[in-house]
PDB file of C-alpha atoms in Angstrom:
ATOM      1  CA  UNK A  27      11.531  19.752   4.106  1.00 66.00           C
ATOM      2  CA  UNK A  28      14.167  18.033   1.944  1.00 77.00           C
ATOM      3  CA  UNK A  29      13.116  14.371   2.291  1.00 94.00           C
ATOM      4  CA  UNK A  30      15.382  12.214   0.098  1.00 97.00           C
ATOM      5  CA  UNK A  31      18.109  14.080  -1.786  1.00 97.00           C
ATOM      6  CA  UNK A  32      20.071  12.527  -4.643  1.00 98.00           C
ATOM      7  CA  UNK A  33      23.175  13.951  -6.304  1.00 97.00           C
ATOM      8  CA  UNK A  34      24.105  14.382  -9.066  1.00 97.00           C
ATOM      9  CA  UNK A  35      20.941  14.692 -11.172  1.00 97.00           C
ATOM     10  CA  UNK A  36      22.740  13.834 -14.408  1.00 96.00           C
ATOM     11  CA  UNK A  37      26.056  12.250 -15.243  1.00 96.00           C
ATOM     12  CA  UNK A  38      27.808  10.875 -18.300  1.00 97.00           C
ATOM     13  CA  UNK A  39      30.530   8.313 -17.737  1.00 96.00           C
ATOM     14  CA  UNK A  40      32.928   6.552 -20.029  1.00 97.00           C
ATOM     15  CA  UNK A  41      33.090   2.767 -20.056  1.00 97.00           C
ATOM     16  CA  UNK A  42      35.353   1.573 -17.270  1.00 96.00           C
ATOM     17  CA  UNK A  43      35.084   4.708 -15.129  1.00 97.00           C
ATOM     18  CA  UNK A  44      33.784   4.620 -11.578  1.00 96.00           C
ATOM     19  CA  UNK A  45      31.510   6.921  -9.659  1.00 96.00           C
ATOM     20  CA  UNK A  46      29.425   7.226  -6.522  1.00 97.00           C
ATOM     21  CA  UNK A  47      25.778   8.223  -6.519  1.00 98.00           C
ATOM     22  CA  UNK A  48      24.893  10.052  -3.355  1.00 98.00           C
ATOM     23  CA  UNK A  49      21.684   9.672  -1.378  1.00 98.00           C
ATOM     24  CA  UNK A  50      20.766  11.406   1.858  1.00 97.00           C
ATOM     25  CA  UNK A  51      17.538  11.499   3.847  1.00 97.00           C
ATOM     26  CA  UNK A  52      16.593  13.746   6.743  1.00 95.00           C
ATOM     27  CA  UNK A  53      13.547  11.843   8.010  1.00 94.00           C
ATOM     28  CA  UNK A  54      15.484   9.584  10.386  1.00 92.00           C
ATOM     29  CA  UNK A  55      14.383   6.540   8.406  1.00 93.00           C
ATOM     30  CA  UNK A  56      16.127   3.272   9.153  1.00 92.00           C
ATOM     31  CA  UNK A  57      15.361   1.605   5.836  1.00 94.00           C
ATOM     32  CA  UNK A  58      16.916   2.780   2.591  1.00 95.00           C
ATOM     33  CA  UNK A  59      16.829   1.364  -0.924  1.00 96.00           C
ATOM     34  CA  UNK A  60      18.430   1.808  -4.321  1.00 98.00           C
ATOM     35  CA  UNK A  61      16.450   1.095  -7.483  1.00 97.00           C
ATOM     36  CA  UNK A  62      17.139   1.425 -11.159  1.00 97.00           C
ATOM     37  CA  UNK A  63      14.541   2.120 -13.809  1.00 96.00           C
ATOM     38  CA  UNK A  64      15.136   1.212 -17.421  1.00 94.00           C
ATOM     39  CA  UNK A  65      12.889   2.572 -20.213  1.00 86.00           C
ATOM     40  CA  UNK A  66       9.450   0.951 -20.238  1.00 84.00           C
ATOM     41  CA  UNK A  67      10.233  -1.067 -17.138  1.00 88.00           C
ATOM     42  CA  UNK A  68       9.368  -0.902 -13.503  1.00 90.00           C
ATOM     43  CA  UNK A  69      11.860  -0.125 -10.781  1.00 95.00           C
ATOM     44  CA  UNK A  70      14.219  -2.937  -9.858  1.00 96.00           C
ATOM     45  CA  UNK A  71      15.885  -3.174  -6.461  1.00 96.00           C
ATOM     46  CA  UNK A  72      19.683  -3.040  -6.487  1.00 97.00           C
ATOM     47  CA  UNK A  73      20.604  -2.915  -2.789  1.00 97.00           C
ATOM     48  CA  UNK A  74      18.911  -2.068   0.451  1.00 95.00           C
ATOM     49  CA  UNK A  75      19.889  -1.260   4.026  1.00 95.00           C
ATOM     50  CA  UNK A  76      18.012  -1.727   7.286  1.00 91.00           C
ATOM     51  CA  UNK A  77      20.295   0.467   9.351  1.00 91.00           C
ATOM     52  CA  UNK A  78      23.807   1.791   9.676  1.00 91.00           C
ATOM     53  CA  UNK A  79      26.295  -0.960   8.908  1.00 93.00           C
ATOM     54  CA  UNK A  80      23.686  -3.391   7.537  1.00 93.00           C
ATOM     55  CA  UNK A  81      23.174  -3.830   3.806  1.00 96.00           C
ATOM     56  CA  UNK A  82      22.001  -6.596   1.513  1.00 95.00           C
ATOM     57  CA  UNK A  83      21.600  -7.361  -2.182  1.00 95.00           C
ATOM     58  CA  UNK A  84      18.391  -6.847  -4.069  1.00 94.00           C
ATOM     59  CA  UNK A  85      17.317  -8.218  -7.429  1.00 93.00           C
ATOM     60  CA  UNK A  86      20.044  -6.683  -9.645  1.00 95.00           C
ATOM     61  CA  UNK A  87      23.188  -6.063  -7.529  1.00 96.00           C
ATOM     62  CA  UNK A  88      25.921  -7.006 -10.024  1.00 96.00           C
ATOM     63  CA  UNK A  89      28.297  -4.160 -10.795  1.00 95.00           C
ATOM     64  CA  UNK A  90      27.300  -2.115  -7.750  1.00 97.00           C
ATOM     65  CA  UNK A  91      28.366  -1.693  -4.149  1.00 97.00           C
ATOM     66  CA  UNK A  92      26.889   0.163  -1.212  1.00 97.00           C
ATOM     67  CA  UNK A  93      27.821   1.258   2.263  1.00 94.00           C
ATOM     68  CA  UNK A  94      25.807   2.670   5.156  1.00 96.00           C
ATOM     69  CA  UNK A  95      27.975   4.340   7.756  1.00 96.00           C
ATOM     70  CA  UNK A  96      25.247   6.712   9.017  1.00 95.00           C
ATOM     71  CA  UNK A  97      21.464   6.642   9.224  1.00 94.00           C
ATOM     72  CA  UNK A  98      21.229   9.581   6.806  1.00 96.00           C
ATOM     73  CA  UNK A  99      23.481   8.501   3.923  1.00 97.00           C
ATOM     74  CA  UNK A 100      23.357   5.545   1.560  1.00 98.00           C
ATOM     75  CA  UNK A 101      25.788   5.966  -1.363  1.00 98.00           C
ATOM     76  CA  UNK A 102      25.782   3.633  -4.375  1.00 98.00           C
ATOM     77  CA  UNK A 103      29.132   2.878  -5.981  1.00 97.00           C
ATOM     78  CA  UNK A 104      29.585   1.855  -9.619  1.00 96.00           C
ATOM     79  CA  UNK A 105      32.905   0.201 -10.362  1.00 89.00           C
ATOM     80  CA  UNK A 106      34.007  -0.264 -13.985  1.00 93.00           C
ATOM     81  CA  UNK A 107      30.932   1.302 -15.561  1.00 95.00           C
ATOM     82  CA  UNK A 108      29.338  -0.633 -18.427  1.00 96.00           C
ATOM     83  CA  UNK A 109      26.746   0.481 -21.037  1.00 95.00           C
ATOM     84  CA  UNK A 110      24.206  -1.863 -19.410  1.00 95.00           C
ATOM     85  CA  UNK A 111      24.283   0.397 -16.357  1.00 96.00           C
ATOM     86  CA  UNK A 112      22.808   3.293 -18.308  1.00 96.00           C
ATOM     87  CA  UNK A 113      19.617   3.949 -16.386  1.00 97.00           C
ATOM     88  CA  UNK A 114      17.805   6.234 -13.989  1.00 97.00           C
ATOM     89  CA  UNK A 115      18.674   5.500 -10.386  1.00 98.00           C
ATOM     90  CA  UNK A 116      16.300   6.177  -7.518  1.00 98.00           C
ATOM     91  CA  UNK A 117      17.012   6.145  -3.829  1.00 98.00           C
ATOM     92  CA  UNK A 118      14.183   5.628  -1.342  1.00 97.00           C
ATOM     93  CA  UNK A 119      13.697   5.430   2.393  1.00 96.00           C
ATOM     94  CA  UNK A 120      11.013   4.294   4.795  1.00 93.00           C
ATOM     95  CA  UNK A 121      10.435   4.466   8.518  1.00 88.00           C
ATOM     96  CA  UNK A 122       9.627   0.801   9.018  1.00 76.00           C
ATOM     97  CA  UNK A 123       9.938  -2.216   6.802  1.00 62.00           C
ATOM     98  CA  UNK A 124       6.380  -3.470   6.755  1.00 70.00           C
ATOM     99  CA  UNK A 125       3.287  -1.746   5.402  1.00 78.00           C
ATOM    100  CA  UNK A 126       4.937   1.620   5.084  1.00 84.00           C
ATOM    101  CA  UNK A 127       5.331   3.571   1.861  1.00 90.00           C
ATOM    102  CA  UNK A 128       8.796   4.331   0.628  1.00 93.00           C
ATOM    103  CA  UNK A 129       9.707   7.945  -0.096  1.00 95.00           C
ATOM    104  CA  UNK A 130      11.774   8.554  -3.215  1.00 97.00           C
ATOM    105  CA  UNK A 131      14.368  11.042  -4.342  1.00 97.00           C
ATOM    106  CA  UNK A 132      14.173  12.652  -7.777  1.00 97.00           C
ATOM    107  CA  UNK A 133      16.706  10.291  -9.308  1.00 97.00           C
ATOM    108  CA  UNK A 134      20.080  10.350 -11.026  1.00 98.00           C
ATOM    109  CA  UNK A 135      20.078   9.919 -14.803  1.00 97.00           C
ATOM    110  CA  UNK A 136      23.272   8.090 -15.725  1.00 97.00           C
ATOM    111  CA  UNK A 137      24.595   7.444 -19.229  1.00 96.00           C
ATOM    112  CA  UNK A 138      27.586   5.193 -19.915  1.00 96.00           C
ATOM    113  CA  UNK A 139      29.203   5.816 -23.292  1.00 93.00           C
TER     114      UNK A 139
ATOM    115  CA  UNK B   4       9.957 -13.373 -13.706  1.00 73.00           C
ATOM    116  CA  UNK B   5       7.732 -10.325 -13.364  1.00 86.00           C
ATOM    117  CA  UNK B   6       5.541 -10.718 -10.291  1.00 93.00           C
ATOM    118  CA  UNK B   7       3.607  -7.473 -10.741  1.00 96.00           C
ATOM    119  CA  UNK B   8       2.129  -6.675 -14.128  1.00 96.00           C
ATOM    120  CA  UNK B   9       0.482  -3.606 -15.535  1.00 96.00           C
ATOM    121  CA  UNK B  10      -0.700  -4.718 -18.934  1.00 91.00           C
ATOM    122  CA  UNK B  11      -1.826  -1.333 -20.209  1.00 95.00           C
ATOM    123  CA  UNK B  12       1.181   0.854 -20.989  1.00 94.00           C
ATOM    124  CA  UNK B  13      -1.023   3.878 -21.640  1.00 96.00           C
ATOM    125  CA  UNK B  14      -4.466   5.276 -20.965  1.00 96.00           C
ATOM    126  CA  UNK B  15      -6.135   8.366 -22.363  1.00 97.00           C
ATOM    127  CA  UNK B  16      -9.159   9.816 -20.564  1.00 97.00           C
ATOM    128  CA  UNK B  17     -11.204  12.969 -20.818  1.00 97.00           C
ATOM    129  CA  UNK B  18     -11.110  15.493 -18.030  1.00 97.00           C
ATOM    130  CA  UNK B  19     -13.918  14.854 -15.570  1.00 97.00           C
ATOM    131  CA  UNK B  20     -14.287  11.179 -16.474  1.00 98.00           C
ATOM    132  CA  UNK B  21     -13.092   8.157 -14.509  1.00 98.00           C
ATOM    133  CA  UNK B  22      -9.601   6.697 -14.965  1.00 98.00           C
ATOM    134  CA  UNK B  23      -9.255   3.006 -14.170  1.00 98.00           C
ATOM    135  CA  UNK B  24      -5.771   1.529 -13.903  1.00 98.00           C
ATOM    136  CA  UNK B  25      -5.272  -2.190 -13.498  1.00 98.00           C
ATOM    137  CA  UNK B  26      -2.573  -4.303 -11.910  1.00 98.00           C
ATOM    138  CA  UNK B  27      -2.154  -8.076 -11.588  1.00 98.00           C
ATOM    139  CA  UNK B  28       0.229  -9.999  -9.376  1.00 97.00           C
ATOM    140  CA  UNK B  29       1.358 -13.601  -9.238  1.00 97.00           C
ATOM    141  CA  UNK B  30       2.925 -13.968  -5.786  1.00 93.00           C
ATOM    142  CA  UNK B  31       0.269 -15.074  -3.291  1.00 94.00           C
ATOM    143  CA  UNK B  32       2.512 -13.914  -0.424  1.00 93.00           C
ATOM    144  CA  UNK B  33       2.004 -10.260  -1.372  1.00 94.00           C
ATOM    145  CA  UNK B  34      -0.202  -8.590   1.224  1.00 93.00           C
ATOM    146  CA  UNK B  35       0.525  -4.879   0.913  1.00 94.00           C
ATOM    147  CA  UNK B  36      -0.050  -2.930  -2.275  1.00 96.00           C
ATOM    148  CA  UNK B  37       0.760   0.632  -3.244  1.00 96.00           C
ATOM    149  CA  UNK B  38       0.226   3.018  -6.106  1.00 98.00           C
ATOM    150  CA  UNK B  39       2.820   5.612  -6.971  1.00 98.00           C
ATOM    151  CA  UNK B  40       2.529   8.548  -9.342  1.00 98.00           C
ATOM    152  CA  UNK B  41       5.508   9.809 -11.286  1.00 96.00           C
ATOM    153  CA  UNK B  42       6.003  13.012 -13.229  1.00 96.00           C
ATOM    154  CA  UNK B  43       8.902  13.370 -15.703  1.00 93.00           C
ATOM    155  CA  UNK B  44      12.272  14.130 -14.100  1.00 91.00           C
ATOM    156  CA  UNK B  45      10.865  13.495 -10.620  1.00 95.00           C
ATOM    157  CA  UNK B  46      10.853  10.529  -8.309  1.00 96.00           C
ATOM    158  CA  UNK B  47       7.763   8.389  -7.705  1.00 97.00           C
ATOM    159  CA  UNK B  48       5.354   9.893  -5.184  1.00 97.00           C
ATOM    160  CA  UNK B  49       3.264   7.684  -2.938  1.00 96.00           C
ATOM    161  CA  UNK B  50      -0.431   7.936  -3.766  1.00 97.00           C
ATOM    162  CA  UNK B  51      -2.436   5.323  -1.908  1.00 97.00           C
ATOM    163  CA  UNK B  52      -2.021   1.854  -0.431  1.00 96.00           C
ATOM    164  CA  UNK B  53      -4.103  -1.101   0.654  1.00 96.00           C
ATOM    165  CA  UNK B  54      -3.496  -4.003   2.959  1.00 94.00           C
ATOM    166  CA  UNK B  55      -4.799  -7.457   2.100  1.00 94.00           C
ATOM    167  CA  UNK B  56      -7.190  -7.383   5.056  1.00 94.00           C
ATOM    168  CA  UNK B  57      -9.241  -4.802   3.129  1.00 95.00           C
ATOM    169  CA  UNK B  58     -10.781  -4.842  -0.313  1.00 96.00           C
ATOM    170  CA  UNK B  59     -11.133  -1.100  -0.754  1.00 97.00           C
ATOM    171  CA  UNK B  60      -9.337   2.031   0.351  1.00 97.00           C
ATOM    172  CA  UNK B  61     -10.372   5.541  -0.519  1.00 97.00           C
ATOM    173  CA  UNK B  62      -8.535   8.863  -0.342  1.00 96.00           C
ATOM    174  CA  UNK B  63     -10.283  11.798  -1.947  1.00 97.00           C
ATOM    175  CA  UNK B  64     -10.534  11.230  -5.689  1.00 98.00           C
ATOM    176  CA  UNK B  65      -8.463   8.034  -5.496  1.00 98.00           C
ATOM    177  CA  UNK B  66      -9.827   4.599  -4.646  1.00 98.00           C
ATOM    178  CA  UNK B  67      -7.940   1.323  -4.742  1.00 98.00           C
ATOM    179  CA  UNK B  68      -9.795  -1.981  -5.004  1.00 98.00           C
ATOM    180  CA  UNK B  69      -8.217  -5.327  -4.180  1.00 98.00           C
ATOM    181  CA  UNK B  70      -9.512  -8.701  -5.384  1.00 97.00           C
ATOM    182  CA  UNK B  71      -7.322 -11.265  -3.636  1.00 96.00           C
ATOM    183  CA  UNK B  72      -8.863 -14.311  -5.261  1.00 96.00           C
ATOM    184  CA  UNK B  73      -8.117 -12.889  -8.709  1.00 97.00           C
ATOM    185  CA  UNK B  74      -4.775 -11.415  -7.610  1.00 97.00           C
ATOM    186  CA  UNK B  75      -5.879  -8.140  -9.098  1.00 98.00           C
ATOM    187  CA  UNK B  76      -6.036  -4.554  -7.959  1.00 97.00           C
ATOM    188  CA  UNK B  77      -7.222  -1.408  -9.599  1.00 98.00           C
ATOM    189  CA  UNK B  78      -6.928   2.317  -9.044  1.00 98.00           C
ATOM    190  CA  UNK B  79      -9.899   4.558  -9.793  1.00 98.00           C
ATOM    191  CA  UNK B  80      -9.455   8.300 -10.216  1.00 98.00           C
ATOM    192  CA  UNK B  81     -12.712  10.251 -10.179  1.00 97.00           C
ATOM    193  CA  UNK B  82     -12.970  12.821 -11.599  1.00 98.00           C
ATOM    194  CA  UNK B  83      -9.783  12.877 -13.663  1.00 98.00           C
ATOM    195  CA  UNK B  84      -7.973  16.194 -13.838  1.00 97.00           C
ATOM    196  CA  UNK B  85      -5.196  17.458 -16.145  1.00 96.00           C
ATOM    197  CA  UNK B  86      -2.731  17.327 -13.237  1.00 96.00           C
ATOM    198  CA  UNK B  87      -3.329  13.575 -13.057  1.00 98.00           C
ATOM    199  CA  UNK B  88      -1.396  13.124 -16.302  1.00 98.00           C
ATOM    200  CA  UNK B  89       1.590  11.059 -15.160  1.00 97.00           C
ATOM    201  CA  UNK B  90       2.951   7.527 -15.041  1.00 97.00           C
ATOM    202  CA  UNK B  91       1.326   5.356 -12.380  1.00 98.00           C
ATOM    203  CA  UNK B  92       3.187   2.419 -10.861  1.00 97.00           C
ATOM    204  CA  UNK B  93       1.648  -0.435  -8.962  1.00 97.00           C
ATOM    205  CA  UNK B  94       3.882  -2.026  -6.312  1.00 96.00           C
ATOM    206  CA  UNK B  95       3.556  -4.930  -3.912  1.00 95.00           C
ATOM    207  CA  UNK B  96       5.342  -6.381  -0.923  1.00 92.00           C
ATOM    208  CA  UNK B  97       5.036  -9.323   1.440  1.00 90.00           C
ATOM    209  CA  UNK B  98       5.239  -8.671   5.173  1.00 82.00           C
ATOM    210  CA  UNK B  99       6.729 -12.123   5.592  1.00 81.00           C
ATOM    211  CA  UNK B 100       9.557 -11.016   3.330  1.00 74.00           C
ATOM    212  CA  UNK B 101      11.426  -8.746   5.649  1.00 64.00           C
ATOM    213  CA  UNK B 102      12.725  -5.286   4.954  1.00 78.00           C
ATOM    214  CA  UNK B 103       9.767  -4.015   2.940  1.00 81.00           C
ATOM    215  CA  UNK B 104      11.187  -4.801  -0.473  1.00 88.00           C
ATOM    216  CA  UNK B 105       8.824  -3.700  -3.231  1.00 91.00           C
ATOM    217  CA  UNK B 106       8.113  -5.291  -6.594  1.00 94.00           C
ATOM    218  CA  UNK B 107       6.998  -2.781  -9.206  1.00 95.00           C
ATOM    219  CA  UNK B 108       4.920  -3.039 -12.333  1.00 96.00           C
ATOM    220  CA  UNK B 109       6.127  -1.404 -15.546  1.00 95.00           C
ATOM    221  CA  UNK B 110       3.768   1.552 -15.181  1.00 96.00           C
ATOM    222  CA  UNK B 111       0.798   3.026 -17.021  1.00 97.00           C
ATOM    223  CA  UNK B 112       1.078   6.423 -18.699  1.00 97.00           C
ATOM    224  CA  UNK B 113      -2.133   8.369 -18.102  1.00 98.00           C
ATOM    225  CA  UNK B 114      -3.002  11.335 -20.285  1.00 98.00           C
ATOM    226  CA  UNK B 115      -5.985  13.453 -19.272  1.00 97.00           C
ATOM    227  CA  UNK B 116      -7.329  15.470 -22.181  1.00 95.00           C
ATOM    228  CA  UNK B 117      -9.475  18.612 -21.924  1.00 90.00           C
TER     229      UNK B 117
END
């Protein structure tokens, strides 16, 4: 009964480093999403995917990249990490696009120093 | 431009009393609304939703009311319990906007006191 699994839970990066945040779901959901949450703010959509091989930008995509080679996995890549990318990152998935709740992982807390 | 607003960052309520959380939206295309609950160090958990064809949806202690003309929705928790202490997010989407993208409010921290 894993649902949406995110790794790692915590990470500290230096400015300019790169890393990949992992997200996997075992519910056979077609739709997957990456959000970031800054303190005192709501979640903002970074990228989303509607199926393997299909991705698109959300509200705040700059500095990030994604890929979707399988239905289960949706990794988020940070290239040249910047302090502004310090945030908590959440991955979510849903079965359909319309009128269906999204199911979230427990997040990755990322600090860029 | 924030399309979903939760103007009360925090709410304190006594155990057993009613909690009322409010949410306003500006985009008239939104037609599906959700409430999520979030504990520290966990991801948001889906609580309850409502489609714009309804004005009320109830699930146990949780009821969501939708006032489309005022672009306002509210979540009622009756009775409030200590385990309800969490951050509550309102979210909205438009079925005409494909792919189910959600817009979130900033959240309301609820503290239920004994």
